[in-house]
XYZ file of C-alpha atoms in Angstrom:
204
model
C 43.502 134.127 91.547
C 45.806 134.652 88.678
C 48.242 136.647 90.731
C 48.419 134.226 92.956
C 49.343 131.511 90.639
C 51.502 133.923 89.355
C 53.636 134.484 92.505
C 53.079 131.094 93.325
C 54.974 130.283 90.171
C 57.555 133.065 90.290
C 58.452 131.459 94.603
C 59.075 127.808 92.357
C 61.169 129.182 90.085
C 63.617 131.036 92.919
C 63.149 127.655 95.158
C 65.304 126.278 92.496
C 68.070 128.838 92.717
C 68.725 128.345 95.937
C 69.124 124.391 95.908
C 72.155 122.815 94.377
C 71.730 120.922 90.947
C 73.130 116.935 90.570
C 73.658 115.521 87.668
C 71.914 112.187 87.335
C 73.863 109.623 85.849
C 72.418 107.431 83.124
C 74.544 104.369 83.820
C 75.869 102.285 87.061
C 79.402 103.140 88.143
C 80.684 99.944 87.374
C 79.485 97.025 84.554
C 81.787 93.880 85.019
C 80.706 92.306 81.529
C 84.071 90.214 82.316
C 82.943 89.050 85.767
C 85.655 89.707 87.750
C 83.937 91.203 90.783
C 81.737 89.091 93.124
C 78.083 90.621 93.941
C 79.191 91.839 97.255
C 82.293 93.205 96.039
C 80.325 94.944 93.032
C 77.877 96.049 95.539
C 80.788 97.560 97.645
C 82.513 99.446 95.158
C 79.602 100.919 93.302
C 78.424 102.440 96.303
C 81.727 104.290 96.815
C 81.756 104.901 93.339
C 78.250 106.826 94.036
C 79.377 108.467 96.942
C 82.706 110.404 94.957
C 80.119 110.934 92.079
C 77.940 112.682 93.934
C 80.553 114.161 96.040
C 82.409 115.850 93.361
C 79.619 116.105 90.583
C 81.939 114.096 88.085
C 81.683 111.404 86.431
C 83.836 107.955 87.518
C 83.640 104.545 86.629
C 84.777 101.058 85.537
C 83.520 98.710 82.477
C 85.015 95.492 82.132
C 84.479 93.184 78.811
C 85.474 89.786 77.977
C 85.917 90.809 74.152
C 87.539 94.212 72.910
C 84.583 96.127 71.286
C 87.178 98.104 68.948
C 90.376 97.425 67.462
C 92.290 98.931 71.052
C 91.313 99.573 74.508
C 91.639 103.600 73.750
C 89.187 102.981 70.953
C 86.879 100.753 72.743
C 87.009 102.916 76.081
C 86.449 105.932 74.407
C 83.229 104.764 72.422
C 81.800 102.866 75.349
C 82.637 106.775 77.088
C 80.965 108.790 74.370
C 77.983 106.718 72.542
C 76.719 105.396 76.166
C 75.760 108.038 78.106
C 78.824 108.303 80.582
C 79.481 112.116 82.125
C 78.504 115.438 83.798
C 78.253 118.770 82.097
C 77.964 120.052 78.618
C 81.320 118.256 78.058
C 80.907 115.451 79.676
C 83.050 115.563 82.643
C 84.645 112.312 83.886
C 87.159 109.327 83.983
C 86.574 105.939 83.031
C 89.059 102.963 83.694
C 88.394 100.677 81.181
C 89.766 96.679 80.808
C 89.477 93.677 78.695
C 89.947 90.371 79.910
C 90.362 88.743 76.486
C 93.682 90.779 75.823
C 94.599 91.815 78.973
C 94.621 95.339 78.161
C 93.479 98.261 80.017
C 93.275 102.194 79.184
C 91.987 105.496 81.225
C 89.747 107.491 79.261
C 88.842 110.812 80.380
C 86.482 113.932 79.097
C 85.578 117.296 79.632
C 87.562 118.235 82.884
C 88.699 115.105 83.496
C 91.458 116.119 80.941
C 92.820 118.629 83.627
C 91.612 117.078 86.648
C 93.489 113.895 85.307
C 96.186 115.334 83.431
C 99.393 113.811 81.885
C 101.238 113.210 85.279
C 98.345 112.622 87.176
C 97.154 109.664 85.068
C 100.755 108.647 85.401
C 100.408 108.477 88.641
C 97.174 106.843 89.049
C 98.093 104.391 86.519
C 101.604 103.541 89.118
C 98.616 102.793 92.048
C 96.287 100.376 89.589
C 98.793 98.756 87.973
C 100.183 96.361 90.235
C 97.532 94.743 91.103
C 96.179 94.406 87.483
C 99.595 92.694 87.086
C 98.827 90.153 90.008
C 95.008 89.535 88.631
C 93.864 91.114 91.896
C 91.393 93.261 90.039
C 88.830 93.823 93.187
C 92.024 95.871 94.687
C 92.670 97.001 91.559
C 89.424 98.808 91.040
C 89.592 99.960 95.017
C 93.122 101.562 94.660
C 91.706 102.780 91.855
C 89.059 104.565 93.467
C 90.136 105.800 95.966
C 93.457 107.445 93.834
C 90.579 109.527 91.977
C 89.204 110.656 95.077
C 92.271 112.054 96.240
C 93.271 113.518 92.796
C 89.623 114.723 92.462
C 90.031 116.333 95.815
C 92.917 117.845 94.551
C 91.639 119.398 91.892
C 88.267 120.864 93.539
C 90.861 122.829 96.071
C 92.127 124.433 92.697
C 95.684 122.317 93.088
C 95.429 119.785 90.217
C 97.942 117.114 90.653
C 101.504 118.028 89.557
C 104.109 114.946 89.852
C 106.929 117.459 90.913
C 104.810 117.956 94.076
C 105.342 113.985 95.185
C 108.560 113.235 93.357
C 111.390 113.160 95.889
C 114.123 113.337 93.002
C 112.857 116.713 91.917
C 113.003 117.850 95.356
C 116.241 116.510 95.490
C 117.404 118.205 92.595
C 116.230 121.153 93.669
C 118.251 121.434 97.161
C 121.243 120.287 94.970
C 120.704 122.762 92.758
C 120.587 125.584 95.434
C 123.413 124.568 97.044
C 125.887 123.919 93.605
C 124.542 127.242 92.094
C 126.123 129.870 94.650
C 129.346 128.082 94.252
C 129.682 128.039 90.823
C 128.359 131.932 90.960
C 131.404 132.249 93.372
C 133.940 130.296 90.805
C 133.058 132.164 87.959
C 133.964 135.644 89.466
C 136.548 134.516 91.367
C 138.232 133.152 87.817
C 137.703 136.406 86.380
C 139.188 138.308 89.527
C 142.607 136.312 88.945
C 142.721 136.587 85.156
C 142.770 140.441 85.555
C 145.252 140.161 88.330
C 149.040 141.272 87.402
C 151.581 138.304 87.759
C 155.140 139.130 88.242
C 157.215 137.802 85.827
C 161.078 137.322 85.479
């Protein structure tokens, strides 16, 4: 009987190898403290929310106040991050946008691999989707653009290309065709000036 158990216990164990772990996420994707969504529309854009979570095993949401919990929105957003549960992983992988409605101010907070995931130019760009329509008080698009921008970054990232603004900006690409062209004809100046200043002139 006790070798049974035994193997019985020892099958369990390598079950659980061979089934992928999900992180379960202590809080909702989105609180709207500041009420700017309507139930559907919460409804709606939680369950996408859920869908990239589990998707991409990372952590993304939204929190809304009507009164800043800390003296900025970094400070608030990244206490509200850290003291609340919010991430995947031993470091806490994830993004959070967060916005007050009291001061109008807004701030991306991200953790663990969210800092590469979401890097410098990519929260650049993200932040040129979003802010528009923070600007026009349209905050349901706001949070949808929002979305689905970290989908496609996060997408980005799991194919091992994290984004890179030089890949979408057309004035690099510019630049660079410029650059190709201008730099074989200044090559071609430069020797050509040194060709002629060790050429004999006649003189009278």
């Amino acid at each position: 009987m006790k070798k049974i158990l035994s193997c019985m216990l020892i099958l369990l164990i390598s079950m659980t190898f061979l089934f992928p772990v999900y992180a379960v996420f202590e809080n909702p994707p989105i609180i709207d403290d500041a009420g700017y969504l309507m139930q559907s529309e919460l409804a709606e854009l939680s369950e996408e929310l859920e869908q990239i979570r589990e998707k991409y095993n990372f952590e993304v949401a939204i929190y809304t106040e009507s009164e800043m919990s800390k003296d900025t929105a970094e400070e608030a957003a990244d206490d509200i991050y850290d003291y609340n549960g919010y991430g995947t992983g031993k470091n806490d992988d994830g993004i959070m946008l967060y916005i007050c409605s009291d001061t109008r101010e807004y701030h991306f907070t991200t953790h663990g691999k969210g800092l590469e995931y979401f890097n410098k130019n990519g929260l650049v760009y993200l932040e040129s989707k979003v802010l528009p329509y923070l600007e026009g008080d349209n905050y349901y698009k706001a949070f949808e653009v929002y979305i689905e921008t970290a989908d496609e970054l996060l997408k980005m990232a799991s194919e091992g290309n994290p984004y890179n603004e030089k890949q979408y900006s057309t004035k690099y690409l510019i630049g660079v065709i410029v650059m190709c062209l201008l730099a074989p004809l200044l090559i071609a100046f430069i020797m050509m000036k040194k060709k002629l200043k060790k050429m004999k002139t006649a003189v009278r």
